[in-house]
Tab-separated table of C-alpha atoms and ligand atoms in Angstrom:
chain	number	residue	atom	x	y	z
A	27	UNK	CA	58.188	32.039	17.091
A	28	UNK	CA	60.222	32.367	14.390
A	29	UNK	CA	58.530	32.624	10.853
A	30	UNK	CA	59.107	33.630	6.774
A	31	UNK	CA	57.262	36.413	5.563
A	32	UNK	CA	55.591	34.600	2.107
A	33	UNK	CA	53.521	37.788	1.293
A	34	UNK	CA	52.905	41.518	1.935
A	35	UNK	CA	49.744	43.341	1.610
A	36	UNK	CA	50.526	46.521	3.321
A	37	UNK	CA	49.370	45.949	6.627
A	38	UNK	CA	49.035	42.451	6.711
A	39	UNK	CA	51.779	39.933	6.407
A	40	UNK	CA	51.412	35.883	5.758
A	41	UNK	CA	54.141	34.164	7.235
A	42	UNK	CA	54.964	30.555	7.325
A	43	UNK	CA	55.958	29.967	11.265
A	44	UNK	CA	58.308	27.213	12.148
A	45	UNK	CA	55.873	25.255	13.085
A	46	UNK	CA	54.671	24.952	9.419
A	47	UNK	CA	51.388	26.897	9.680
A	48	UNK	CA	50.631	29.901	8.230
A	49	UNK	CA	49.594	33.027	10.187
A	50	UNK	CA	48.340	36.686	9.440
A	51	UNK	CA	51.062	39.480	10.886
A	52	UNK	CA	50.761	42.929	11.818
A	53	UNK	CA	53.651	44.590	13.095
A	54	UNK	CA	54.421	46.972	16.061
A	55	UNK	CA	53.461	50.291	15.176
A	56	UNK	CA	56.871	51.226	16.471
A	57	UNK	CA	58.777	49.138	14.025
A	58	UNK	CA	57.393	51.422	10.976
A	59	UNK	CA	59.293	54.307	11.641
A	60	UNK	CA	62.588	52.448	11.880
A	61	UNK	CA	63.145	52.533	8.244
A	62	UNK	CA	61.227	55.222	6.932
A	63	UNK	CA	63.167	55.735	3.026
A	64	UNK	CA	61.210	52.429	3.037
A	65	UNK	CA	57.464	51.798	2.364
A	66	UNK	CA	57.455	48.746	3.546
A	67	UNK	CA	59.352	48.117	6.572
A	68	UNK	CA	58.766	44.038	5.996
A	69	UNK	CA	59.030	42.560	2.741
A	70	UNK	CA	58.782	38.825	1.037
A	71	UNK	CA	61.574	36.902	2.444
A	72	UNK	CA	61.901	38.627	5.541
A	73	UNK	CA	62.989	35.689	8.475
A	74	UNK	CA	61.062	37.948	11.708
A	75	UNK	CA	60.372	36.811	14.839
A	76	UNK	CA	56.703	37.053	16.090
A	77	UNK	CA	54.348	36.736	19.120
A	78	UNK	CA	51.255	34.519	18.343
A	79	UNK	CA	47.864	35.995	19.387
A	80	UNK	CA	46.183	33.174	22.148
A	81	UNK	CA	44.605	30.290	20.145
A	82	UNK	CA	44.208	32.257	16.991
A	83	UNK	CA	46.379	32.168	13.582
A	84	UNK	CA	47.187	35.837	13.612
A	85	UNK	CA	50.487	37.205	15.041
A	86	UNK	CA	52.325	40.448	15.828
A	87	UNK	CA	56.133	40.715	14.033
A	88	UNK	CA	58.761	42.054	16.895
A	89	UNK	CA	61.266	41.691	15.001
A	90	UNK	CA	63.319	41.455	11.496
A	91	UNK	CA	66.353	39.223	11.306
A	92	UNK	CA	69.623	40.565	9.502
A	93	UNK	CA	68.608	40.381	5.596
A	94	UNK	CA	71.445	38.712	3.831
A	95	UNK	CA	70.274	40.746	0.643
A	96	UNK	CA	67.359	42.575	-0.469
A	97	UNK	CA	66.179	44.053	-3.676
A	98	UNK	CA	64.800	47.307	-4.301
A	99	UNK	CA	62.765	49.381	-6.591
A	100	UNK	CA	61.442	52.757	-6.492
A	101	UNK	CA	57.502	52.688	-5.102
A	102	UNK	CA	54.871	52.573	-7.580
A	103	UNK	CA	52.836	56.069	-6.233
A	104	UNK	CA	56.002	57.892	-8.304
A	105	UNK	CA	57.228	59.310	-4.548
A	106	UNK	CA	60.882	59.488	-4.282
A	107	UNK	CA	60.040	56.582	-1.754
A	108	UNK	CA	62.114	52.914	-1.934
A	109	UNK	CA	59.919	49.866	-1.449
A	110	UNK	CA	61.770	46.429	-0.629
A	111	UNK	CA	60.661	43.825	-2.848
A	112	UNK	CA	62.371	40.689	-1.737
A	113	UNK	CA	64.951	39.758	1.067
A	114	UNK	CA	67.195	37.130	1.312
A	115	UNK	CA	67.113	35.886	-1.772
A	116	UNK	CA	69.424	32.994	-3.074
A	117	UNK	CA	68.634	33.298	-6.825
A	118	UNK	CA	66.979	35.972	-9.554
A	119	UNK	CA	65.725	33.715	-12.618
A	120	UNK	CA	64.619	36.461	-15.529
A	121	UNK	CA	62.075	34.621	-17.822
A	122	UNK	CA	62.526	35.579	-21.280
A	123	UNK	CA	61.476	34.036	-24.546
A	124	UNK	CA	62.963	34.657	-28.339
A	125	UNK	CA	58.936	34.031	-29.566
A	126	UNK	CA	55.800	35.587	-28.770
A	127	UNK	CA	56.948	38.023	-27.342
A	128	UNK	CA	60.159	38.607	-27.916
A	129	UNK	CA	62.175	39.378	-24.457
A	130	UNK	CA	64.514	41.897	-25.803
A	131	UNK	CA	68.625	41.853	-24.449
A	132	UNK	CA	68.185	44.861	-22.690
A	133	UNK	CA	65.508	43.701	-20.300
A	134	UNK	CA	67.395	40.798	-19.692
A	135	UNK	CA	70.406	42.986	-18.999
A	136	UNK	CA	69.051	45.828	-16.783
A	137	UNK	CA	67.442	42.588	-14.782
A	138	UNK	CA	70.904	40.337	-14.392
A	139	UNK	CA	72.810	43.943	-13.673
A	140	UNK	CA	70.208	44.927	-10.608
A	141	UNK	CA	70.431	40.765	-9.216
A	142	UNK	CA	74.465	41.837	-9.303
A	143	UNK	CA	74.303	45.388	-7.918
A	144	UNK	CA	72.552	43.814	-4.675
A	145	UNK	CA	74.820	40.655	-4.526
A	146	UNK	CA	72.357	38.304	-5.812
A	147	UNK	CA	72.962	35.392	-7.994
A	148	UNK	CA	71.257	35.308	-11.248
A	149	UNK	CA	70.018	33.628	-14.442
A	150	UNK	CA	68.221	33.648	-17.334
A	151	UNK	CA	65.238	31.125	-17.962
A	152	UNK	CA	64.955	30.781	-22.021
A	153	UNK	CA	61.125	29.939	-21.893
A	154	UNK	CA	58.505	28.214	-24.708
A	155	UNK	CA	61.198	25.623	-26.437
A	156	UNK	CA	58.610	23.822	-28.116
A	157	UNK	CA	57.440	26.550	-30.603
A	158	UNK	CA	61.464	27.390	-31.599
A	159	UNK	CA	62.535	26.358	-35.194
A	160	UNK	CA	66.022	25.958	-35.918
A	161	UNK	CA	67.031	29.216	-36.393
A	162	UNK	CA	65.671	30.402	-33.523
A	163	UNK	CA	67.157	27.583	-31.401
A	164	UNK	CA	70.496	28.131	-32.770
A	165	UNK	CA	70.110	31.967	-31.447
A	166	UNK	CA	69.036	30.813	-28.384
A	167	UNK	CA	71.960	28.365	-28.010
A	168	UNK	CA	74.115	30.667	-28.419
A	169	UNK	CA	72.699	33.534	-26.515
A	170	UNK	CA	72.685	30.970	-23.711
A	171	UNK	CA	76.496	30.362	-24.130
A	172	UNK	CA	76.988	33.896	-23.868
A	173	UNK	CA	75.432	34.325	-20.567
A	174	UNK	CA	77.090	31.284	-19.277
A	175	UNK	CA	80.397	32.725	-20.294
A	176	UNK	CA	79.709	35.847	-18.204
A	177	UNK	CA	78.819	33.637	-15.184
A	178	UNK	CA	75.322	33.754	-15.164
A	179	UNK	CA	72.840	30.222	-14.977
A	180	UNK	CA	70.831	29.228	-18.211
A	181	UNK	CA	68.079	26.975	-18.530
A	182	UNK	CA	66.391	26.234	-21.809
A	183	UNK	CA	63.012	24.873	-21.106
A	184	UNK	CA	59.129	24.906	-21.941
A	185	UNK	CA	56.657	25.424	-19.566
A	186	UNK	CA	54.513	22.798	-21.510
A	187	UNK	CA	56.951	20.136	-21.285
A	188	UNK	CA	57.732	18.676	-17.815
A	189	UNK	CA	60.859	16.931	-19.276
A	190	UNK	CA	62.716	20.116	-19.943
A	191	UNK	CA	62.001	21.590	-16.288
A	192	UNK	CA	64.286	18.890	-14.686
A	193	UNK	CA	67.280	20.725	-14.594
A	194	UNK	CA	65.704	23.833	-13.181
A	195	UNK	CA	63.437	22.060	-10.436
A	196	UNK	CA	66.328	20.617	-9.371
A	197	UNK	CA	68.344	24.267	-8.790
A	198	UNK	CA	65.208	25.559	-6.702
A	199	UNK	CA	65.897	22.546	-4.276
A	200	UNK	CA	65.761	24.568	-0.827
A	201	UNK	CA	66.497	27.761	-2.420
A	202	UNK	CA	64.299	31.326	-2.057
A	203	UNK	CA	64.687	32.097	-6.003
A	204	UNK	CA	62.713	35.541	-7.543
A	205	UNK	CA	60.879	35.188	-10.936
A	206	UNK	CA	60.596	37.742	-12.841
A	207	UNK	CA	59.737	38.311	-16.173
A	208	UNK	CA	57.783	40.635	-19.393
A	209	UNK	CA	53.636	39.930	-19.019
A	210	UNK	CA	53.364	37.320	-21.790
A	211	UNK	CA	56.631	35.484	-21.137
A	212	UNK	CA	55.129	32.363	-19.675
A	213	UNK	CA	56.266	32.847	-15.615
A	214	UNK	CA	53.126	32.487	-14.700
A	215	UNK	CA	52.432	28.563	-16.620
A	216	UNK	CA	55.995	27.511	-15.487
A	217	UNK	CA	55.207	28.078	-11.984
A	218	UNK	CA	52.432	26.678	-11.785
A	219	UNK	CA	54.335	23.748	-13.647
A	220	UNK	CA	56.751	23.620	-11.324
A	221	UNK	CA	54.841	23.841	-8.189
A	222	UNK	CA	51.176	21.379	-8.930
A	223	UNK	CA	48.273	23.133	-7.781
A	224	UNK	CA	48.985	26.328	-7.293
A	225	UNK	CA	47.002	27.588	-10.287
A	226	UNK	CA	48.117	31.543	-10.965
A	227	UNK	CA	46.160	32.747	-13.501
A	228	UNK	CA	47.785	32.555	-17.040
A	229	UNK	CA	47.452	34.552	-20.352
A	230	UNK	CA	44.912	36.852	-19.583
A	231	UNK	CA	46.033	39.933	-18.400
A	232	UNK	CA	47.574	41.529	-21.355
A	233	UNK	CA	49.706	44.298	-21.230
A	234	UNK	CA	47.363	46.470	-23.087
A	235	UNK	CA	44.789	45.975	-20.088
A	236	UNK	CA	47.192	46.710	-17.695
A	237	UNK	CA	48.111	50.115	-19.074
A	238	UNK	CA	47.286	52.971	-17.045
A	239	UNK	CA	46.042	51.395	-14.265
A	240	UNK	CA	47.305	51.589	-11.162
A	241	UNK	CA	47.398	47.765	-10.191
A	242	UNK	CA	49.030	47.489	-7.347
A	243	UNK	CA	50.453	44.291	-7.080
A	244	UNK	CA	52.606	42.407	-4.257
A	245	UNK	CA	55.445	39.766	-4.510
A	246	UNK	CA	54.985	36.698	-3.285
A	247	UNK	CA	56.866	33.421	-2.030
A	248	UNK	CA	55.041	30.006	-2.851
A	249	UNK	CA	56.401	27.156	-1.261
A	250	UNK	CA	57.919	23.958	-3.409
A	251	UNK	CA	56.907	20.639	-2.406
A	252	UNK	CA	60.105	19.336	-2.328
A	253	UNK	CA	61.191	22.469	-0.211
A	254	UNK	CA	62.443	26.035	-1.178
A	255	UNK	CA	60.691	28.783	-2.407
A	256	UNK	CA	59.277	31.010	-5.738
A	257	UNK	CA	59.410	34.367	-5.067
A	258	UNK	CA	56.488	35.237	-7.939
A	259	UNK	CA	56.502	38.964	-9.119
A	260	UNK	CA	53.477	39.688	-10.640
A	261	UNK	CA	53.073	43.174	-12.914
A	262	UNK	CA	56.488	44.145	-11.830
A	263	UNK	CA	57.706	44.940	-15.693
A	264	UNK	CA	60.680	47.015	-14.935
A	265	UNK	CA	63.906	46.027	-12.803
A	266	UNK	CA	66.923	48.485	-12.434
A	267	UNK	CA	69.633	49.514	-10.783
A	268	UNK	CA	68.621	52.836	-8.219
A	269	UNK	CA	70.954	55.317	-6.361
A	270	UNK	CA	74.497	54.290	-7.915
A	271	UNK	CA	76.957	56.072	-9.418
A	272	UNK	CA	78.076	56.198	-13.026
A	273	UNK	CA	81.131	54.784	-12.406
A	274	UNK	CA	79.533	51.610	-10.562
A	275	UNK	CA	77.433	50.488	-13.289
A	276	UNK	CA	80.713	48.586	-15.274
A	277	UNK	CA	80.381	46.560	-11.965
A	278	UNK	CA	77.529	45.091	-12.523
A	279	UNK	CA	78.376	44.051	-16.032
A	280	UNK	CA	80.913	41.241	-14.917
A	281	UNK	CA	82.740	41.186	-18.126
A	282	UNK	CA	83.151	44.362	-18.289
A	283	UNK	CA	84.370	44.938	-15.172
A	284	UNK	CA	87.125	42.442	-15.722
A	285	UNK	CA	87.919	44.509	-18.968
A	286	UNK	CA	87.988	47.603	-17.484
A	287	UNK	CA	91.352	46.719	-15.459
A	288	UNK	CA	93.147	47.535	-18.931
A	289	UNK	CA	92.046	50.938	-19.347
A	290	UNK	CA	93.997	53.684	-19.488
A	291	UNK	CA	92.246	56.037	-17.274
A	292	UNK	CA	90.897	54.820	-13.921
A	293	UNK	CA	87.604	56.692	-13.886
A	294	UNK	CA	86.982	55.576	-17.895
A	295	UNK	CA	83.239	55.039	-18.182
A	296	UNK	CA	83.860	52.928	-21.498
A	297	UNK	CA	82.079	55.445	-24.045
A	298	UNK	CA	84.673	57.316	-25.647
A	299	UNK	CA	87.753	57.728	-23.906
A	300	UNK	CA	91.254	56.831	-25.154
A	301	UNK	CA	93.072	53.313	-24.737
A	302	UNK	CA	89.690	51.743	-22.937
A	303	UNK	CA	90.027	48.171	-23.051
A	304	UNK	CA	86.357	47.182	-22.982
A	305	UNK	CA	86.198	49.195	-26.226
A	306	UNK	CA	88.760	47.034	-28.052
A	307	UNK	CA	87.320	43.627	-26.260
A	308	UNK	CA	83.800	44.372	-27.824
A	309	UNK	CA	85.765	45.512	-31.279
A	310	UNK	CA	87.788	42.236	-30.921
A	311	UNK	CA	84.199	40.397	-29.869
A	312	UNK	CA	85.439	39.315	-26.488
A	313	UNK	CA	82.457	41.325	-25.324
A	314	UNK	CA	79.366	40.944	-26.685
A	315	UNK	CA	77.979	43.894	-28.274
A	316	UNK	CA	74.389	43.684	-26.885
A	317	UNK	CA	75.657	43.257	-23.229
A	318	UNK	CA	77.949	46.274	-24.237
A	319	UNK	CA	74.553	48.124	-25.471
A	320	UNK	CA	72.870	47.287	-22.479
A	321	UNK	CA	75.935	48.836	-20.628
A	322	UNK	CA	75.354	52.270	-22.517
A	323	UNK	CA	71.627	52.532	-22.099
A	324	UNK	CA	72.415	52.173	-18.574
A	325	UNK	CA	75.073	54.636	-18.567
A	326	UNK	CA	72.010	57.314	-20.584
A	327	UNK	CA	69.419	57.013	-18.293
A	328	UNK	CA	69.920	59.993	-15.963
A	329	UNK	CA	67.241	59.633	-13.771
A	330	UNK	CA	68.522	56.154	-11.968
A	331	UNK	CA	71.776	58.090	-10.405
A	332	UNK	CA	72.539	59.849	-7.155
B	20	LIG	P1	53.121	35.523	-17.914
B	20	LIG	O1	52.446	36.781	-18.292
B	20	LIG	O2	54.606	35.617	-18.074
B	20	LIG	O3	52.742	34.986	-16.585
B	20	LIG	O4	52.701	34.467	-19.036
B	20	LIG	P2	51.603	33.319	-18.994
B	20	LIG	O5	52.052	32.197	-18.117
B	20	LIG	O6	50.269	33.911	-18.713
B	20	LIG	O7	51.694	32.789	-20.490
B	20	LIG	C1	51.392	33.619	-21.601
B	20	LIG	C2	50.965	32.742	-22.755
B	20	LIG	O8	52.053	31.925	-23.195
B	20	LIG	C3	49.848	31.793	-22.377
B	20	LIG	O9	48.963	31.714	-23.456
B	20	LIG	C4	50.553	30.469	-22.161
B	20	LIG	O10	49.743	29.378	-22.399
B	20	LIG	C5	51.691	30.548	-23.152
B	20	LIG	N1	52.879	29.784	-22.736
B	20	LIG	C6	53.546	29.878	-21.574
B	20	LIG	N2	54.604	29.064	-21.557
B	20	LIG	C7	54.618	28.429	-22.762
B	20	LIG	C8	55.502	27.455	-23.360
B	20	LIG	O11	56.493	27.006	-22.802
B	20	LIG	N3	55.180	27.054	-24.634
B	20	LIG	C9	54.099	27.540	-25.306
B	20	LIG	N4	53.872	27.080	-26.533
B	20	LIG	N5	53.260	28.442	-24.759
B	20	LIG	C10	53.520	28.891	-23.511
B	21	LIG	ZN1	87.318	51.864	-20.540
C-alpha cells in the first residue's frame, strides 16, 4: 500500500495509508544504509510504499517515493550528521509576532532564505493581531508589504480570533505546509485553531526550561479536516541554510539576486566591492536594509559553508 509518513520517532514511523488508517512502520534494515549522511533515512512527508503485517495496523516501508523537496538541518547530537526534517513540502509559513516576543527580521530571514535554498515556497504568518496598537500595526503593515514585494505570502492574523484565520485556512486547502516558529510565538494556539481538537500543548514550555536540555523533539504532519496537512515543528528554534557556498547565499535573497545582475564584478558578494548594484538599491531603499542585514549575517557565519 501506498501511505504518508505523518511522524518519525526513530524507529517507528506513523503513516496515514491510502486507505485512510493509520499504521506503525518499521523499515527494512537494508534501506538504512542507503543514505547514510542522513540520520533518518524516512522523514515527515515521505509518500513510501509499505507491506501491511496480516490483520494488524503495523507495516514494514519498502520503499521511498522521489521527494519533490526536502528540508534539512544539521542533527541535534552536534555530529557532522544531516537529519531530514520534512519532504515534499508545498509551503514554509514562519510564525512571527512584533509583541511578546518580539520575532526579530533576522529569524524571519535565515527561515524564508533556507524555504528558498531547497525550492520551497514560503511565508510569513504575522501572529497575535489583537494585542497590536497602532503603531505597531502600522509596522506590521508595512513589514508585510515588504515581504510581499519580495514574493513571499503574508497573513496578518490572531490565533484568538477565528475571523482573521480565513484567509490562511483557506491557503492550507490540500497543501503539506511546515510551521515553524520562536517558542512563545503562538504556533502552537493557531494550530490547534486551525485544526479543532487537536489540542498541542500551549504556553508552557518556556524557553528558559528548555535550555540545556537535550529534548529531542520530532516534526510532525497533522491532518486538516478539510484536507491537507500541518507539518508542526516543535523546539526546532533555528532554521538555516547548510553546505552552500558564499556566493549562493544572494540566491536565496530574491531581491537581491535580481540586483546583483548590475554589478560590476560577477563573483561580487555585495559587502564592499566597487560598482555593486545591491549596494546602491539598499542606499536608494529599493532594498530593504534589514533583508540586506540579514544577507550579511548570513554571509559572517563561517561555520554554515562547504
Ligand atoms: P508557541 O510556543 O509558539 O507554540 O506558542 P503558544 O501557542 O504556546 O503561545 C504562547 C502564548 O501566547 C500563550 O500564552 C498563548 O495563549 C499566547 N497567544 C498565542 N497566540 C495568541 C494571539 O493571537 N493573541 C494573543 N493575545 N495571545 C496569543
Ligand atoms: Zn554586488
Amino acid at each position: 500500500m501506498e501511505g504518508l509518513v505523518l511522524k518519525s520517532t526513530g524507529s517507528w514511523y506513523d503513516v496515514l495509508g491510502d486507505d485512510h488508517k493509520n499504521y506503525k512502520c518499521r523499515i527494512k534494515g537494508k534501506m538504512r544504509t542507503q543514505n547514510i549522511t542522513s540520520t533518518n533515512p524516512v522523514a515527515v512527508g515521505d509518500k513510501v510504499l509499505f507491506e501491511i503485517q496480516k490483520g494488524s495496523d503495523e507495516g514494514v516501508i519498502s520503499e521511498i517515493r522521489e521527494r519533490k523537496n526536502f528540508i534539512q538541518r544539521k542533527s541535534v547530537n552536534l555530529s557532522k550528521q544531516i537529519h531530514i526534517l520534512a519532504a515534499n513540502l508545498d509551503l514554509a509559513l514562519v510564525v512571527a509576532t512584533p509583541v511578546m516576543p518580539r520575532t526579530s527580521t533576522g529569524f524571519i530571514d535565515r527561515f524564508l532564505s533556507t524555504a528558498e535554498a531547497y525550492r520551497i515556497p514560503g511565508g510569513v504568518v504575522f501572529n497575535k493581531s489583537d494585542l497590536f496598537d497602532e503603531e505597531v500595526n502600522e509596522y506590521v503593515e508595512a513589514l508585510a508589504e515588504m515581504y510581499r514585494s519580495v514574493g513571499y505570502e503574508t497573513f496578518i492574523v490572531s490565533a484568538i480570533d477565528s475571523g482573521t484565520l480565513v484567509e490562511l485556512k483557506d491557503r492550507l486547502h490540500n497543501q503539506l505546509t511546515l510551521f515553524a516558529g520562536h517558542s512563545g510565538t503562538g504556533k502552537s494556539t493557531l494550530i490547534n485553531a486551525l485544526i479543532p481538537g487537536i489540542e498541542l500543548r500551549t504556553g508552557e514550555i518556556s524557553a528558559q526550561h528548555l535550555k540545556g536540555k537535550h529534548t529531542t523533539t520530532f516534526a510532525e504532519a497533522h491532518p486538516l479536516e478539510e484536507g491537507g496537512f500541518i507539518v508542526d515543528t516543535p523546539g526546532i528554534r533555528e532554521f538555516g541554510i547548510l553546505n552552500f557556498e558564499k556566493n549562493e547565499v544572494s540566491h536565496f535573497f530574491p531581491e537581491i539576486f535580481k540586483a546583483s545582475e548590475g554589478c560590476k564584478f560577477n563573483n561580487c558578494l555585495h559587502t564592499i566591492e566597487k560598482n555593486c548594484a545591491v549596494i546602491q538599491a539598499v542606499e536608494d531603499s529599493q532594498i530593504a536594509m534589514t533583508r540586506y542585514h540579514s544577507y550579511l549575517s548570513i554571509l559572517e557565519n563561517e561555520d554554515i559553508f562547504r
